[in-house]
Tab-separated table of C-alpha atoms in Angstrom:
chain	number	residue	atom	x	y	z
H	534	MET	CA	154.405	130.198	69.620
H	535	ARG	CA	150.897	129.200	68.534
H	536	LEU	CA	150.686	126.652	71.370
H	537	ARG	CA	151.562	129.287	73.970
H	538	THR	CA	148.985	131.673	72.512
H	539	THR	CA	146.273	129.001	72.601
H	540	ARG	CA	147.084	128.126	76.229
H	541	ALA	CA	146.925	131.801	77.159
H	542	LEU	CA	143.521	132.190	75.572
H	543	VAL	CA	142.146	129.100	77.352
H	544	PHE	CA	143.529	130.336	80.711
H	545	THR	CA	141.969	133.778	80.187
H	546	ALA	CA	138.582	132.278	79.296
H	547	ALA	CA	138.652	130.069	82.396
H	548	ILE	CA	139.311	133.057	84.644
H	549	ALA	CA	136.434	134.981	83.024
H	550	LEU	CA	134.072	132.025	83.496
H	551	ALA	CA	135.045	131.654	87.161
H	552	ALA	CA	134.473	135.352	87.775
H	553	SER	CA	131.092	135.168	86.119
H	554	LEU	CA	130.033	132.205	88.272
H	555	ALA	CA	131.243	133.941	91.416
H	556	ALA	CA	129.229	137.037	90.559
H	557	CYS	CA	126.102	134.940	90.060
H	558	SER	CA	126.508	133.106	93.362
H	559	SER	CA	126.955	136.350	95.306
H	560	SER	CA	123.871	138.028	93.807
H	561	PRO	CA	120.826	138.184	96.131
H	562	ALA	CA	118.232	135.508	95.409
H	563	GLU	CA	115.081	136.640	93.671
H	564	PRO	CA	111.890	136.152	95.684
H	565	ALA	CA	109.688	133.285	94.590
H	566	SER	CA	106.893	134.145	92.225
H	567	GLY	CA	103.923	135.523	94.170
H	568	SER	CA	106.001	136.201	97.293
H	569	SER	CA	107.719	139.255	98.736
H	570	ASP	CA	111.377	139.180	99.813
H	571	ASP	CA	110.313	138.583	103.452
H	572	GLY	CA	108.599	135.302	102.527
H	573	LYS	CA	105.050	136.644	102.866
H	574	PRO	CA	102.690	136.356	99.856
H	575	ASP	CA	102.670	139.337	97.522
H	576	LEU	CA	99.089	140.584	97.760
H	577	SER	CA	99.657	144.044	96.300
H	578	SER	CA	97.342	143.375	93.355
H	579	ALA	CA	94.803	141.486	95.494
H	580	LEU	CA	93.831	144.441	97.689
H	581	GLY	CA	92.145	147.754	96.988
H	582	THR	CA	94.916	149.493	98.950
H	583	PRO	CA	98.274	147.649	98.988
H	584	GLY	CA	99.200	146.523	102.477
H	585	MET	CA	95.708	147.178	103.885
H	586	LEU	CA	92.959	144.572	104.323
H	587	VAL	CA	89.591	146.364	104.410
H	588	THR	CA	86.856	144.256	106.013
H	589	ALA	CA	83.115	144.958	106.231
H	590	ASP	CA	80.572	143.829	108.805
H	591	SER	CA	77.515	144.998	110.710
H	592	GLY	CA	79.439	144.646	113.969
H	593	SER	CA	76.353	143.384	115.781
H	594	VAL	CA	77.102	139.745	116.577
H	595	LYS	CA	78.424	139.655	120.142
H	596	PRO	CA	80.788	137.987	121.080
H	597	LEU	CA	81.961	137.302	117.510
H	598	LYS	CA	82.161	140.818	116.058
H	599	TYR	CA	80.559	143.829	117.692
H	600	THR	CA	80.949	147.424	118.874
H	601	ASP	CA	80.006	148.819	122.257
H	602	THR	CA	77.459	151.620	122.420
H	603	GLY	CA	79.135	154.915	121.575
H	604	SER	CA	82.385	153.312	120.418
H	605	PRO	CA	83.498	152.765	116.796
H	606	GLU	CA	85.981	150.049	117.767
H	607	MET	CA	85.166	146.586	116.430
H	608	LYS	CA	85.975	143.783	118.868
H	609	GLY	CA	85.242	140.116	119.404
H	610	LEU	CA	86.420	136.597	118.636
H	611	VAL	CA	86.353	136.998	114.851
H	612	VAL	CA	88.068	140.379	115.110
H	613	ASP	CA	90.946	138.826	117.062
H	614	LEU	CA	91.255	135.989	114.532
H	615	THR	CA	91.311	138.551	111.710
H	616	LYS	CA	93.977	140.709	113.335
H	617	GLU	CA	96.175	137.647	113.795
H	618	TYR	CA	95.912	136.276	110.249
H	619	ALA	CA	96.387	139.769	108.813
H	620	LYS	CA	99.555	140.191	110.902
H	621	ARG	CA	100.923	136.906	109.588
H	622	LEU	CA	100.289	138.134	106.052
H	623	GLY	CA	102.086	141.412	106.763
H	624	LEU	CA	98.891	143.454	106.423
H	625	ASP	CA	97.245	146.221	108.384
H	626	VAL	CA	93.501	145.725	108.816
H	627	THR	CA	90.533	148.103	108.846
H	628	PHE	CA	87.075	147.184	110.151
H	629	GLU	CA	84.259	149.050	108.373
H	630	LYS	CA	80.861	148.914	110.098
H	631	VAL	CA	77.997	148.847	107.584
H	632	GLY	CA	74.433	147.554	107.477
H	633	SER	CA	74.251	143.759	107.297
H	634	ASP	CA	72.446	143.880	103.945
H	635	ALA	CA	75.208	146.099	102.483
H	636	VAL	CA	78.186	143.898	103.361
H	637	ILE	CA	78.208	141.407	100.492
H	638	PRO	CA	77.140	143.935	97.808
H	639	GLY	CA	79.963	146.210	99.015
H	640	VAL	CA	82.523	143.409	98.763
H	641	LEU	CA	81.350	142.477	95.265
H	642	ALA	CA	81.564	146.150	94.250
H	643	LYS	CA	85.186	146.221	95.522
H	644	ARG	CA	84.454	148.854	98.175
H	645	TYR	CA	85.782	146.348	100.716
H	646	ASP	CA	88.247	143.486	100.278
H	647	VAL	CA	86.355	140.882	102.319
H	648	ALA	CA	83.250	140.259	104.352
H	649	LEU	CA	84.639	139.963	107.870
H	650	ALA	CA	82.555	136.868	108.665
H	651	ALA	CA	79.326	135.761	107.002
H	652	GLY	CA	77.366	132.516	106.852
H	653	ASP	CA	78.856	130.098	104.293
H	654	PHE	CA	75.682	129.255	102.355
H	655	ALA	CA	75.257	127.824	98.842
H	656	GLU	CA	73.466	130.907	97.505
H	657	ARG	CA	76.321	133.144	98.626
H	658	ARG	CA	78.925	130.780	97.165
H	659	LYS	CA	77.702	131.703	93.688
H	660	THR	CA	79.663	134.957	93.977
H	661	LEU	CA	81.951	134.516	97.002
H	662	ASP	CA	84.387	131.945	98.329
H	663	PHE	CA	84.511	131.446	102.096
H	664	VAL	CA	87.487	130.613	104.266
H	665	ASP	CA	85.563	129.163	107.190
H	666	LEU	CA	86.320	130.552	110.666
H	667	VAL	CA	83.902	129.223	113.305
H	668	GLU	CA	80.712	127.194	113.604
H	669	GLY	CA	77.385	129.007	113.249
H	670	GLY	CA	73.739	128.503	114.115
H	671	VAL	CA	70.428	130.248	114.879
H	672	VAL	CA	67.895	130.151	117.703
H	673	LEU	CA	64.768	132.007	118.841
H	674	ILE	CA	64.918	134.384	121.837
H	675	VAL	CA	61.890	135.476	123.877
H	676	GLN	CA	61.342	137.602	126.937
H	677	LYS	CA	61.882	135.873	130.284
H	678	GLY	CA	58.856	133.721	131.073
H	679	ASN	CA	57.966	133.446	127.360
H	680	PRO	CA	54.757	135.548	127.572
H	681	ALA	CA	53.884	134.887	123.909
H	682	GLY	CA	54.085	131.101	124.418
H	683	ILE	CA	56.512	130.480	121.531
H	684	ASP	CA	58.229	127.081	121.735
H	685	GLY	CA	59.835	126.969	118.288
H	686	ARG	CA	59.480	128.016	114.673
H	687	ASP	CA	56.151	126.173	114.362
H	688	ASP	CA	54.636	128.770	116.711
H	689	LEU	CA	55.596	131.863	114.698
H	690	CYS	CA	52.330	132.387	112.790
H	691	GLY	CA	50.560	135.485	114.075
H	692	THR	CA	53.554	136.699	116.084
H	693	LYS	CA	55.734	139.790	115.778
H	694	LEU	CA	59.184	138.537	114.739
H	695	ALA	CA	62.378	140.617	114.861
H	696	ILE	CA	65.192	139.680	112.453
H	697	VAL	CA	68.276	141.380	111.041
H	698	LYS	CA	67.838	142.501	107.429
H	699	GLY	CA	69.957	140.530	104.987
H	700	SER	CA	70.614	137.696	107.462
H	701	ILE	CA	69.896	134.025	106.865
H	702	GLN	CA	67.111	134.392	109.428
H	703	GLN	CA	65.293	136.675	107.002
H	704	GLY	CA	65.170	133.839	104.492
H	705	TYR	CA	63.895	131.444	107.145
H	706	ALA	CA	61.243	133.941	108.208
H	707	ASP	CA	60.028	134.181	104.609
H	708	GLU	CA	59.791	130.374	104.473
H	709	GLU	CA	57.739	130.286	107.670
H	710	GLN	CA	55.522	133.075	106.339
H	711	LYS	CA	54.665	130.953	103.314
H	712	LYS	CA	53.866	127.972	105.544
H	713	CYS	CA	51.483	130.126	107.581
H	714	GLY	CA	49.700	131.253	104.425
H	715	ASP	CA	49.470	127.717	103.022
H	716	ALA	CA	47.992	126.518	106.327
H	717	GLY	CA	45.485	129.372	106.511
H	718	LYS	CA	47.073	130.713	109.691
H	719	PRO	CA	47.674	134.384	110.591
H	720	ALA	CA	50.666	136.025	108.955
H	721	ILE	CA	53.916	136.740	110.775
H	722	ASP	CA	54.672	140.413	111.341
H	723	ILE	CA	58.302	140.236	110.164
H	724	GLN	CA	60.235	143.250	111.437
H	725	GLY	CA	63.608	143.793	109.772
H	726	TYR	CA	66.270	145.740	111.665
H	727	ALA	CA	69.699	147.029	110.697
H	728	ASP	CA	71.570	145.044	113.355
H	729	GLY	CA	71.207	142.603	116.222
H	730	PRO	CA	71.125	145.073	119.127
H	731	THR	CA	68.240	146.983	117.504
H	732	ALA	CA	66.305	143.739	116.991
H	733	THR	CA	66.925	142.794	120.627
H	734	LEU	CA	65.716	146.225	121.761
H	735	ALA	CA	62.459	145.603	119.875
H	736	LEU	CA	62.030	142.333	121.771
H	737	GLN	CA	62.883	143.921	125.109
H	738	SER	CA	60.443	146.799	124.592
H	739	GLY	CA	57.592	144.531	123.492
H	740	ARG	CA	57.459	145.728	119.879
H	741	ALA	CA	58.380	142.153	118.960
H	742	ASP	CA	57.304	138.873	120.573
H	743	VAL	CA	60.363	136.933	119.508
H	744	GLU	CA	63.778	137.489	117.905
H	745	TRP	CA	65.481	135.067	115.530
H	746	SER	CA	69.151	135.426	116.401
H	747	ASP	CA	72.587	133.978	115.783
H	748	LEU	CA	73.327	131.217	118.268
H	749	ALA	CA	76.512	132.781	119.663
H	750	VAL	CA	74.722	136.112	120.153
H	751	ALA	CA	71.741	134.482	121.862
H	752	ASN	CA	73.902	132.453	124.222
H	753	GLN	CA	75.825	135.586	125.212
H	754	LEU	CA	72.637	137.627	125.650
H	755	VAL	CA	70.996	135.076	127.943
H	756	ALA	CA	74.222	134.669	129.924
H	757	ASP	CA	74.504	138.453	130.387
H	758	GLN	CA	70.810	139.131	131.105
H	759	PRO	CA	69.153	135.922	132.380
H	760	ASP	CA	66.450	137.953	134.133
H	761	LYS	CA	65.263	139.437	130.815
H	762	PHE	CA	65.675	136.809	128.091
H	763	GLU	CA	65.532	133.073	127.462
H	764	LEU	CA	65.885	130.756	124.481
H	765	SER	CA	62.877	129.251	122.742
H	766	GLY	CA	62.970	125.847	121.086
H	767	GLU	CA	66.092	123.983	120.031
H	768	PRO	CA	69.086	125.734	118.425
H	769	GLU	CA	69.745	124.914	114.777
H	770	HIS	CA	73.401	124.339	113.939
H	771	LEU	CA	73.928	125.709	110.463
H	772	ALA	CA	76.676	126.904	108.175
H	773	PRO	CA	79.966	128.143	109.601
H	774	TYR	CA	80.942	131.790	109.539
H	775	GLY	CA	83.619	132.394	106.922
H	776	VAL	CA	85.692	135.220	105.490
H	777	GLY	CA	83.803	136.149	102.298
H	778	ILE	CA	86.116	136.802	99.340
H	779	PRO	CA	85.156	137.500	95.710
H	780	LYS	CA	85.666	134.446	93.516
H	781	ASP	CA	88.053	136.346	91.249
H	782	ASN	CA	90.510	136.901	94.129
H	783	ALA	CA	92.004	133.436	94.640
H	784	ALA	CA	95.354	134.888	95.749
H	785	LEU	CA	93.813	136.563	98.799
H	786	ARG	CA	91.599	133.555	99.533
H	787	ASP	CA	94.517	131.121	99.493
H	788	ALA	CA	96.736	133.415	101.574
H	789	ILE	CA	94.074	133.727	104.295
H	790	LEU	CA	93.531	129.951	104.237
H	791	GLU	CA	97.252	129.344	104.718
H	792	ALA	CA	97.536	131.815	107.603
H	793	LEU	CA	94.465	130.456	109.429
H	794	THR	CA	95.621	126.865	108.916
H	795	GLU	CA	98.973	127.780	110.462
H	796	MET	CA	97.108	129.388	113.400
H	797	LYS	CA	95.068	126.209	113.881
H	798	GLU	CA	98.158	124.000	113.780
H	799	ASP	CA	100.242	126.046	116.222
H	800	GLY	CA	97.418	126.466	118.766
H	801	THR	CA	96.813	130.197	118.295
H	802	TYR	CA	93.326	129.621	116.850
H	803	ASP	CA	92.186	127.580	119.854
H	804	SER	CA	93.736	130.066	122.290
H	805	ILE	CA	91.713	132.916	120.793
H	806	LEU	CA	88.489	130.893	121.047
H	807	ALA	CA	89.304	130.087	124.676
H	808	LYS	CA	89.891	133.776	125.423
H	809	TRP	CA	86.248	134.430	124.438
H	810	ASP	CA	84.968	131.211	126.075
H	811	GLN	CA	83.703	129.976	122.708
H	812	GLN	CA	85.605	126.698	122.315
H	813	SER	CA	82.387	124.965	121.203
H	814	LEU	CA	82.437	127.050	118.012
H	815	GLY	CA	85.879	125.810	116.949
H	816	LEU	CA	86.351	124.059	113.612
H	817	GLU	CA	88.372	120.850	113.394
H	818	LYS	CA	89.902	122.038	110.122
H	819	ILE	CA	90.078	125.352	108.270
H	820	GLU	CA	88.518	124.894	104.822
H	821	ILE	CA	87.375	126.810	101.767
H	822	ASN	CA	83.596	126.515	101.251
H	823	GLY	CA	83.423	123.707	103.808
H	824	SER	CA	79.729	124.196	104.566
H	825	LYS	CA	77.113	121.565	103.745
H	826	PHE	CA	74.369	124.184	103.643
């Protein structure tokens, strides 16, 4: 009698164990840590508004990121890259147009999630990480015929120079100003403007003799209006443009890196550059803080 009872208890326990294992195997799998159930990274705590990537930029660097006169819509090469990586991360994206000197302070103050695309320079890397997007550079633009006789940065003393406030060109202009003073030459009249189109208007109207511009912008401007503008001196290839992300937001930084790397590998990145005829600005590899400047 005891033997039968023992066998019955063992049989009952085995059935209970089998049922328990079956229940476990039929339960839905939990998403991996840091991921949503659709496989996309969980960025809910990495954004000011869950599901929405808020970017900031001056919108004045054609053809990279710009708005047409009278239109609030941001467009351009960088805008298309941003829309694509945001889509791959399952995010909607908003493009906020602000003054160039207010972009990085706004990102650091958490008013915006990222700087849409800013120069990846050492000074900026003290507070931001950059997921690099495209090559960058600067060059001088003058009126057609070069009436002021400016052949490069060594000729800037005594001229009226238009730059965008908060840009890397402002720092270069300050350096050249010091050189002029040290050499006993006339000072540069440095005119700071809120965006590129306003600086170009100053050059076109004669308020400025020369504009120090982003290379992509200058190339586009001369291509569009060859009867009005020309380049002066040799272009300087500098730091790449990168998505600027606060250093305390590694989750968002790494997610954007992964999405852009995937775009580079599957050909989408190069297709977008080709759409804007800017293949020369393409990076060989998407990196974090990949600049040497």
